[in-house]
């Protein structure tokens, strides 16, 4: 288990919490954590059958597109999927917190096209953004949050996972450390991190590396 924060995270001070940014097109990016993930945008890794966006070691497969989101100004608490591949076809999808694995006070970040499907446990209707000031760089960051965390008990962690192909990835979980999940957290290999929203600087291009047309 890893539970140390980085100096970057400790330098951030909260300004306000509000509904997610309206009319926003962009990505999730880890900040903090470790040298593998810090500053890297999350990818869906279409070449490997994972449901969670995450970060793996370079070099990256060009077919593994960045996890792109859109926030509509009429529904600012929902995170919509921006389709970047022709298959599956563009259908409404959402980013959600999945509790299907049954870990107490812990939810995996997932992309889902059926968030209300029977048998699933998904939270997806109350995304928020915390504006935080990085005093060292005189910058304001938009950090992803969920629900009404009045006492700041919930946090993002990056959990190291090994797939059946042997590939390593770090995936985001939204957790509140408690006696109920201490056994899971002790067993997991993870780093405390955060998720920042960063605007897209290029349009969707299914054939471009990462699914985005960038210079």
PDB file of C-alpha atoms in Angstrom:
ATOM      1  CA  UNK A   1       0.000   0.000   0.000  1.00  0.00           C
ATOM      2  CA  UNK A   2       1.164   3.507  -0.809  1.00  0.00           C
ATOM      3  CA  UNK A   3      -0.456   6.483   0.825  1.00  0.00           C
ATOM      4  CA  UNK A   4       1.963   9.389   0.468  1.00  0.00           C
ATOM      5  CA  UNK A   5       0.893  12.597  -1.247  1.00  0.00           C
ATOM      6  CA  UNK A   6       3.115  14.655  -3.489  1.00  0.00           C
ATOM      7  CA  UNK A   7       4.259  18.201  -2.800  1.00  0.00           C
ATOM      8  CA  UNK A   8       2.041  19.310  -5.681  1.00  0.00           C
ATOM      9  CA  UNK A   9      -1.099  18.052  -3.971  1.00  0.00           C
ATOM     10  CA  UNK A  10      -0.209  19.552  -0.623  1.00  0.00           C
ATOM     11  CA  UNK A  11       0.395  22.909  -2.304  1.00  0.00           C
ATOM     12  CA  UNK A  12      -3.177  23.094  -3.600  1.00  0.00           C
ATOM     13  CA  UNK A  13      -5.682  25.079  -1.565  1.00  0.00           C
ATOM     14  CA  UNK A  14      -9.427  24.844  -2.166  1.00  0.00           C
ATOM     15  CA  UNK A  15     -11.320  27.868  -3.432  1.00  0.00           C
ATOM     16  CA  UNK A  16     -14.849  26.590  -4.142  1.00  0.00           C
ATOM     17  CA  UNK A  17     -16.891  23.558  -5.136  1.00  0.00           C
ATOM     18  CA  UNK A  18     -19.454  23.920  -7.917  1.00  0.00           C
ATOM     19  CA  UNK A  19     -21.288  21.872 -10.553  1.00  0.00           C
ATOM     20  CA  UNK A  20     -19.001  20.512 -13.255  1.00  0.00           C
ATOM     21  CA  UNK A  21     -17.834  23.006 -15.869  1.00  0.00           C
ATOM     22  CA  UNK A  22     -20.552  23.880 -18.370  1.00  0.00           C
ATOM     23  CA  UNK A  23     -19.974  23.401 -22.106  1.00  0.00           C
ATOM     24  CA  UNK A  24     -16.634  21.689 -21.536  1.00  0.00           C
ATOM     25  CA  UNK A  25     -14.822  19.363 -23.941  1.00  0.00           C
ATOM     26  CA  UNK A  26     -11.663  17.736 -22.640  1.00  0.00           C
ATOM     27  CA  UNK A  27      -9.950  15.070 -20.617  1.00  0.00           C
ATOM     28  CA  UNK A  28      -9.081  13.755 -17.184  1.00  0.00           C
ATOM     29  CA  UNK A  29      -5.450  14.051 -16.101  1.00  0.00           C
ATOM     30  CA  UNK A  30      -3.756  12.600 -13.033  1.00  0.00           C
ATOM     31  CA  UNK A  31      -1.857  15.080 -10.910  1.00  0.00           C
ATOM     32  CA  UNK A  32       0.428  13.776  -8.225  1.00  0.00           C
ATOM     33  CA  UNK A  33       0.667  10.077  -7.510  1.00  0.00           C
ATOM     34  CA  UNK A  34       3.925   8.874  -9.043  1.00  0.00           C
ATOM     35  CA  UNK A  35       6.281   9.514 -11.946  1.00  0.00           C
ATOM     36  CA  UNK A  36       4.381   7.130 -14.246  1.00  0.00           C
ATOM     37  CA  UNK A  37       1.000   8.814 -13.974  1.00  0.00           C
ATOM     38  CA  UNK A  38       1.499  12.436 -12.913  1.00  0.00           C
ATOM     39  CA  UNK A  39       0.475  14.784 -15.725  1.00  0.00           C
ATOM     40  CA  UNK A  40      -0.764  11.935 -17.951  1.00  0.00           C
ATOM     41  CA  UNK A  41      -4.260  11.959 -19.425  1.00  0.00           C
ATOM     42  CA  UNK A  42      -6.399   8.887 -18.848  1.00  0.00           C
ATOM     43  CA  UNK A  43      -6.813   6.451 -21.732  1.00  0.00           C
ATOM     44  CA  UNK A  44      -9.550   3.903 -22.344  1.00  0.00           C
ATOM     45  CA  UNK A  45      -7.072   1.342 -23.673  1.00  0.00           C
ATOM     46  CA  UNK A  46      -9.227  -0.137 -26.409  1.00  0.00           C
ATOM     47  CA  UNK A  47      -6.441  -2.602 -27.151  1.00  0.00           C
ATOM     48  CA  UNK A  48      -6.904  -4.189 -23.696  1.00  0.00           C
ATOM     49  CA  UNK A  49     -10.317  -5.194 -22.276  1.00  0.00           C
ATOM     50  CA  UNK A  50     -10.584  -2.863 -19.275  1.00  0.00           C
ATOM     51  CA  UNK A  51     -13.667  -0.880 -18.345  1.00  0.00           C
ATOM     52  CA  UNK A  52     -11.765   1.819 -16.462  1.00  0.00           C
ATOM     53  CA  UNK A  53      -9.797   4.605 -18.072  1.00  0.00           C
ATOM     54  CA  UNK A  54      -6.270   4.644 -16.745  1.00  0.00           C
ATOM     55  CA  UNK A  55      -2.589   5.252 -17.367  1.00  0.00           C
ATOM     56  CA  UNK A  56      -0.049   2.649 -18.404  1.00  0.00           C
ATOM     57  CA  UNK A  57       3.652   2.678 -19.194  1.00  0.00           C
ATOM     58  CA  UNK A  58       4.931   4.291 -22.366  1.00  0.00           C
ATOM     59  CA  UNK A  59       5.133   3.611 -25.262  1.00  0.00           C
ATOM     60  CA  UNK A  60       1.392   3.889 -25.805  1.00  0.00           C
ATOM     61  CA  UNK A  61      -0.706   2.065 -28.367  1.00  0.00           C
ATOM     62  CA  UNK A  62      -2.013   4.727 -30.813  1.00  0.00           C
ATOM     63  CA  UNK A  63      -5.393   2.924 -30.765  1.00  0.00           C
ATOM     64  CA  UNK A  64      -5.749   3.564 -27.041  1.00  0.00           C
ATOM     65  CA  UNK A  65      -7.687   6.790 -27.096  1.00  0.00           C
ATOM     66  CA  UNK A  66      -7.731   9.419 -24.398  1.00  0.00           C
ATOM     67  CA  UNK A  67     -10.784   9.303 -22.160  1.00  0.00           C
ATOM     68  CA  UNK A  68     -12.627  12.305 -23.580  1.00  0.00           C
ATOM     69  CA  UNK A  69     -15.602  13.964 -21.889  1.00  0.00           C
ATOM     70  CA  UNK A  70     -18.200  16.556 -22.704  1.00  0.00           C
ATOM     71  CA  UNK A  71     -20.192  18.578 -20.162  1.00  0.00           C
ATOM     72  CA  UNK A  72     -23.421  20.123 -21.421  1.00  0.00           C
ATOM     73  CA  UNK A  73     -24.421  23.500 -19.995  1.00  0.00           C
ATOM     74  CA  UNK A  74     -27.982  22.241 -19.421  1.00  0.00           C
ATOM     75  CA  UNK A  75     -26.858  19.204 -17.389  1.00  0.00           C
ATOM     76  CA  UNK A  76     -23.610  20.360 -15.743  1.00  0.00           C
ATOM     77  CA  UNK A  77     -23.513  17.495 -13.222  1.00  0.00           C
ATOM     78  CA  UNK A  78     -23.249  14.784 -15.903  1.00  0.00           C
ATOM     79  CA  UNK A  79     -20.060  13.723 -17.688  1.00  0.00           C
ATOM     80  CA  UNK A  80     -20.867  12.551 -21.208  1.00  0.00           C
ATOM     81  CA  UNK A  81     -18.668  10.243 -23.275  1.00  0.00           C
ATOM     82  CA  UNK A  82     -17.216  11.764 -26.429  1.00  0.00           C
ATOM     83  CA  UNK A  83     -17.056   8.841 -28.910  1.00  0.00           C
ATOM     84  CA  UNK A  84     -13.633   8.652 -30.550  1.00  0.00           C
ATOM     85  CA  UNK A  85     -13.999   5.334 -32.371  1.00  0.00           C
ATOM     86  CA  UNK A  86     -16.449   4.396 -35.153  1.00  0.00           C
ATOM     87  CA  UNK A  87     -17.066   1.112 -33.322  1.00  0.00           C
ATOM     88  CA  UNK A  88     -19.040   0.907 -31.164  1.00  0.00           C
ATOM     89  CA  UNK A  89     -21.261   3.517 -32.855  1.00  0.00           C
ATOM     90  CA  UNK A  90     -21.698   6.879 -31.144  1.00  0.00           C
ATOM     91  CA  UNK A  91     -24.394   6.287 -28.529  1.00  0.00           C
ATOM     92  CA  UNK A  92     -25.070   8.231 -25.335  1.00  0.00           C
ATOM     93  CA  UNK A  93     -22.633   7.232 -22.631  1.00  0.00           C
ATOM     94  CA  UNK A  94     -21.531   8.480 -19.249  1.00  0.00           C
ATOM     95  CA  UNK A  95     -18.606   8.484 -16.889  1.00  0.00           C
ATOM     96  CA  UNK A  96     -19.659   6.981 -13.585  1.00  0.00           C
ATOM     97  CA  UNK A  97     -18.423   5.676 -10.259  1.00  0.00           C
ATOM     98  CA  UNK A  98     -19.031   1.945 -10.095  1.00  0.00           C
ATOM     99  CA  UNK A  99     -19.681   0.195  -6.802  1.00  0.00           C
ATOM    100  CA  UNK A 100     -20.434  -3.129  -8.450  1.00  0.00           C
ATOM    101  CA  UNK A 101     -17.301  -4.735  -6.994  1.00  0.00           C
ATOM    102  CA  UNK A 102     -18.724  -4.237  -3.524  1.00  0.00           C
ATOM    103  CA  UNK A 103     -15.778  -2.519  -1.831  1.00  0.00           C
ATOM    104  CA  UNK A 104     -17.189  -0.406   1.037  1.00  0.00           C
ATOM    105  CA  UNK A 105     -16.821   3.358   0.608  1.00  0.00           C
ATOM    106  CA  UNK A 106     -14.943   2.911  -2.668  1.00  0.00           C
ATOM    107  CA  UNK A 107     -15.968   3.380  -6.301  1.00  0.00           C
ATOM    108  CA  UNK A 108     -14.092   2.664  -9.531  1.00  0.00           C
ATOM    109  CA  UNK A 109     -14.205   5.284 -12.306  1.00  0.00           C
ATOM    110  CA  UNK A 110     -15.781   3.683 -15.386  1.00  0.00           C
ATOM    111  CA  UNK A 111     -17.239   4.508 -18.758  1.00  0.00           C
ATOM    112  CA  UNK A 112     -20.712   3.029 -19.188  1.00  0.00           C
ATOM    113  CA  UNK A 113     -23.491   3.156 -21.764  1.00  0.00           C
ATOM    114  CA  UNK A 114     -26.052   1.634 -19.365  1.00  0.00           C
ATOM    115  CA  UNK A 115     -25.557   3.354 -15.989  1.00  0.00           C
ATOM    116  CA  UNK A 116     -28.978   2.312 -14.675  1.00  0.00           C
ATOM    117  CA  UNK A 117     -28.748  -1.314 -15.774  1.00  0.00           C
ATOM    118  CA  UNK A 118     -30.218  -3.772 -13.266  1.00  0.00           C
ATOM    119  CA  UNK A 119     -27.541  -5.315 -11.066  1.00  0.00           C
ATOM    120  CA  UNK A 120     -25.104  -2.423 -11.490  1.00  0.00           C
ATOM    121  CA  UNK A 121     -24.255   0.176  -8.849  1.00  0.00           C
ATOM    122  CA  UNK A 122     -23.310   3.404 -10.576  1.00  0.00           C
ATOM    123  CA  UNK A 123     -23.137   6.995  -9.362  1.00  0.00           C
ATOM    124  CA  UNK A 124     -23.138   9.468 -12.248  1.00  0.00           C
ATOM    125  CA  UNK A 125     -25.601  12.323 -11.675  1.00  0.00           C
ATOM    126  CA  UNK A 126     -23.737  14.557  -9.211  1.00  0.00           C
ATOM    127  CA  UNK A 127     -20.276  15.388 -10.560  1.00  0.00           C
ATOM    128  CA  UNK A 128     -18.697  18.595  -9.266  1.00  0.00           C
ATOM    129  CA  UNK A 129     -15.537  20.607  -9.758  1.00  0.00           C
ATOM    130  CA  UNK A 130     -13.354  22.003  -6.989  1.00  0.00           C
ATOM    131  CA  UNK A 131     -11.350  25.027  -7.991  1.00  0.00           C
ATOM    132  CA  UNK A 132      -7.962  24.837  -6.304  1.00  0.00           C
ATOM    133  CA  UNK A 133      -5.104  27.311  -6.351  1.00  0.00           C
ATOM    134  CA  UNK A 134      -1.547  26.125  -6.963  1.00  0.00           C
ATOM    135  CA  UNK A 135       0.224  28.983  -5.201  1.00  0.00           C
ATOM    136  CA  UNK A 136       3.676  27.935  -6.383  1.00  0.00           C
ATOM    137  CA  UNK A 137       2.666  28.364 -10.034  1.00  0.00           C
ATOM    138  CA  UNK A 138      -0.049  30.975  -9.533  1.00  0.00           C
ATOM    139  CA  UNK A 139      -2.500  28.699 -11.339  1.00  0.00           C
ATOM    140  CA  UNK A 140      -6.052  27.576 -10.667  1.00  0.00           C
ATOM    141  CA  UNK A 141      -6.863  23.932 -11.311  1.00  0.00           C
ATOM    142  CA  UNK A 142     -10.253  22.291 -11.879  1.00  0.00           C
ATOM    143  CA  UNK A 143     -10.336  19.107  -9.797  1.00  0.00           C
ATOM    144  CA  UNK A 144     -13.012  16.449 -10.219  1.00  0.00           C
ATOM    145  CA  UNK A 145     -15.236  15.600  -7.239  1.00  0.00           C
ATOM    146  CA  UNK A 146     -18.481  13.741  -6.645  1.00  0.00           C
ATOM    147  CA  UNK A 147     -21.443  14.506  -4.399  1.00  0.00           C
ATOM    148  CA  UNK A 148     -21.598  16.525  -1.211  1.00  0.00           C
ATOM    149  CA  UNK A 149     -18.328  15.734   0.567  1.00  0.00           C
ATOM    150  CA  UNK A 150     -18.840  18.266   3.348  1.00  0.00           C
ATOM    151  CA  UNK A 151     -15.865  17.180   5.440  1.00  0.00           C
ATOM    152  CA  UNK A 152     -13.353  16.377   2.709  1.00  0.00           C
ATOM    153  CA  UNK A 153     -13.286  12.673   3.570  1.00  0.00           C
ATOM    154  CA  UNK A 154     -13.304  11.369  -0.005  1.00  0.00           C
ATOM    155  CA  UNK A 155     -10.261  11.381  -2.283  1.00  0.00           C
ATOM    156  CA  UNK A 156      -8.950  10.026  -5.555  1.00  0.00           C
ATOM    157  CA  UNK A 157      -6.383   7.266  -5.510  1.00  0.00           C
ATOM    158  CA  UNK A 158      -4.608   5.576  -8.413  1.00  0.00           C
ATOM    159  CA  UNK A 159      -4.702   1.789  -8.018  1.00  0.00           C
ATOM    160  CA  UNK A 160      -2.144  -0.392  -9.783  1.00  0.00           C
ATOM    161  CA  UNK A 161      -3.757  -3.289 -11.645  1.00  0.00           C
ATOM    162  CA  UNK A 162      -2.282  -6.140 -13.668  1.00  0.00           C
ATOM    163  CA  UNK A 163      -4.465  -7.521 -16.451  1.00  0.00           C
ATOM    164  CA  UNK A 164      -4.550 -11.084 -17.657  1.00  0.00           C
ATOM    165  CA  UNK A 165      -2.142 -10.088 -20.446  1.00  0.00           C
ATOM    166  CA  UNK A 166       0.365  -9.039 -17.786  1.00  0.00           C
ATOM    167  CA  UNK A 167       0.059  -5.336 -18.633  1.00  0.00           C
ATOM    168  CA  UNK A 168       0.147  -2.819 -15.792  1.00  0.00           C
ATOM    169  CA  UNK A 169      -2.250   0.107 -15.487  1.00  0.00           C
ATOM    170  CA  UNK A 170      -3.106   2.683 -12.853  1.00  0.00           C
ATOM    171  CA  UNK A 171      -6.844   3.362 -12.562  1.00  0.00           C
ATOM    172  CA  UNK A 172      -8.769   5.978 -10.538  1.00  0.00           C
ATOM    173  CA  UNK A 173     -10.874   5.042  -7.508  1.00  0.00           C
ATOM    174  CA  UNK A 174     -12.944   7.482  -5.430  1.00  0.00           C
ATOM    175  CA  UNK A 175     -12.598   6.368  -1.814  1.00  0.00           C
ATOM    176  CA  UNK A 176     -13.283   7.338   1.769  1.00  0.00           C
ATOM    177  CA  UNK A 177     -10.783   5.462   3.975  1.00  0.00           C
ATOM    178  CA  UNK A 178     -12.689   3.697   6.746  1.00  0.00           C
ATOM    179  CA  UNK A 179     -12.615   0.645   8.974  1.00  0.00           C
ATOM    180  CA  UNK A 180     -14.888  -1.065   6.452  1.00  0.00           C
ATOM    181  CA  UNK A 181     -12.350  -0.880   3.609  1.00  0.00           C
ATOM    182  CA  UNK A 182      -9.026  -0.865   5.448  1.00  0.00           C
ATOM    183  CA  UNK A 183      -8.462  -4.488   4.412  1.00  0.00           C
ATOM    184  CA  UNK A 184      -8.819  -3.584   0.737  1.00  0.00           C
ATOM    185  CA  UNK A 185      -6.638  -0.479   0.971  1.00  0.00           C
ATOM    186  CA  UNK A 186      -3.938  -2.412   2.809  1.00  0.00           C
ATOM    187  CA  UNK A 187      -3.898  -5.051   0.073  1.00  0.00           C
ATOM    188  CA  UNK A 188      -3.942  -2.625  -2.861  1.00  0.00           C
ATOM    189  CA  UNK A 189      -0.883  -1.029  -4.430  1.00  0.00           C
ATOM    190  CA  UNK A 190      -1.958   2.583  -4.804  1.00  0.00           C
ATOM    191  CA  UNK A 191      -0.889   6.209  -4.679  1.00  0.00           C
ATOM    192  CA  UNK A 192      -2.915   9.199  -3.526  1.00  0.00           C
ATOM    193  CA  UNK A 193      -3.489  11.410  -6.569  1.00  0.00           C
ATOM    194  CA  UNK A 194      -6.069  13.787  -7.965  1.00  0.00           C
ATOM    195  CA  UNK A 195      -8.002  14.154 -11.217  1.00  0.00           C
ATOM    196  CA  UNK A 196      -7.827  17.423 -13.080  1.00  0.00           C
ATOM    197  CA  UNK A 197     -10.051  18.491 -15.974  1.00  0.00           C
ATOM    198  CA  UNK A 198      -8.060  19.828 -18.929  1.00  0.00           C
ATOM    199  CA  UNK A 199      -9.571  21.278 -22.093  1.00  0.00           C
ATOM    200  CA  UNK A 200      -9.095  19.583 -25.443  1.00  0.00           C
ATOM    201  CA  UNK A 201      -6.871  21.465 -27.880  1.00  0.00           C
ATOM    202  CA  UNK A 202      -7.836  19.402 -30.929  1.00  0.00           C
ATOM    203  CA  UNK A 203     -10.845  17.752 -32.537  1.00  0.00           C
ATOM    204  CA  UNK A 204     -11.759  14.065 -32.556  1.00  0.00           C
ATOM    205  CA  UNK A 205      -9.833  11.995 -35.095  1.00  0.00           C
ATOM    206  CA  UNK A 206     -10.245   8.226 -34.775  1.00  0.00           C
ATOM    207  CA  UNK A 207      -7.050   7.595 -36.733  1.00  0.00           C
ATOM    208  CA  UNK A 208      -4.845  10.004 -34.796  1.00  0.00           C
ATOM    209  CA  UNK A 209      -2.796   8.853 -31.802  1.00  0.00           C
ATOM    210  CA  UNK A 210      -5.008   9.007 -28.751  1.00  0.00           C
ATOM    211  CA  UNK A 211      -8.062   9.814 -30.887  1.00  0.00           C
ATOM    212  CA  UNK A 212      -7.394  13.550 -30.934  1.00  0.00           C
ATOM    213  CA  UNK A 213      -5.962  15.795 -33.660  1.00  0.00           C
ATOM    214  CA  UNK A 214      -3.066  17.543 -31.973  1.00  0.00           C
ATOM    215  CA  UNK A 215       0.063  19.230 -33.336  1.00  0.00           C
TER     216      UNK A 215
END
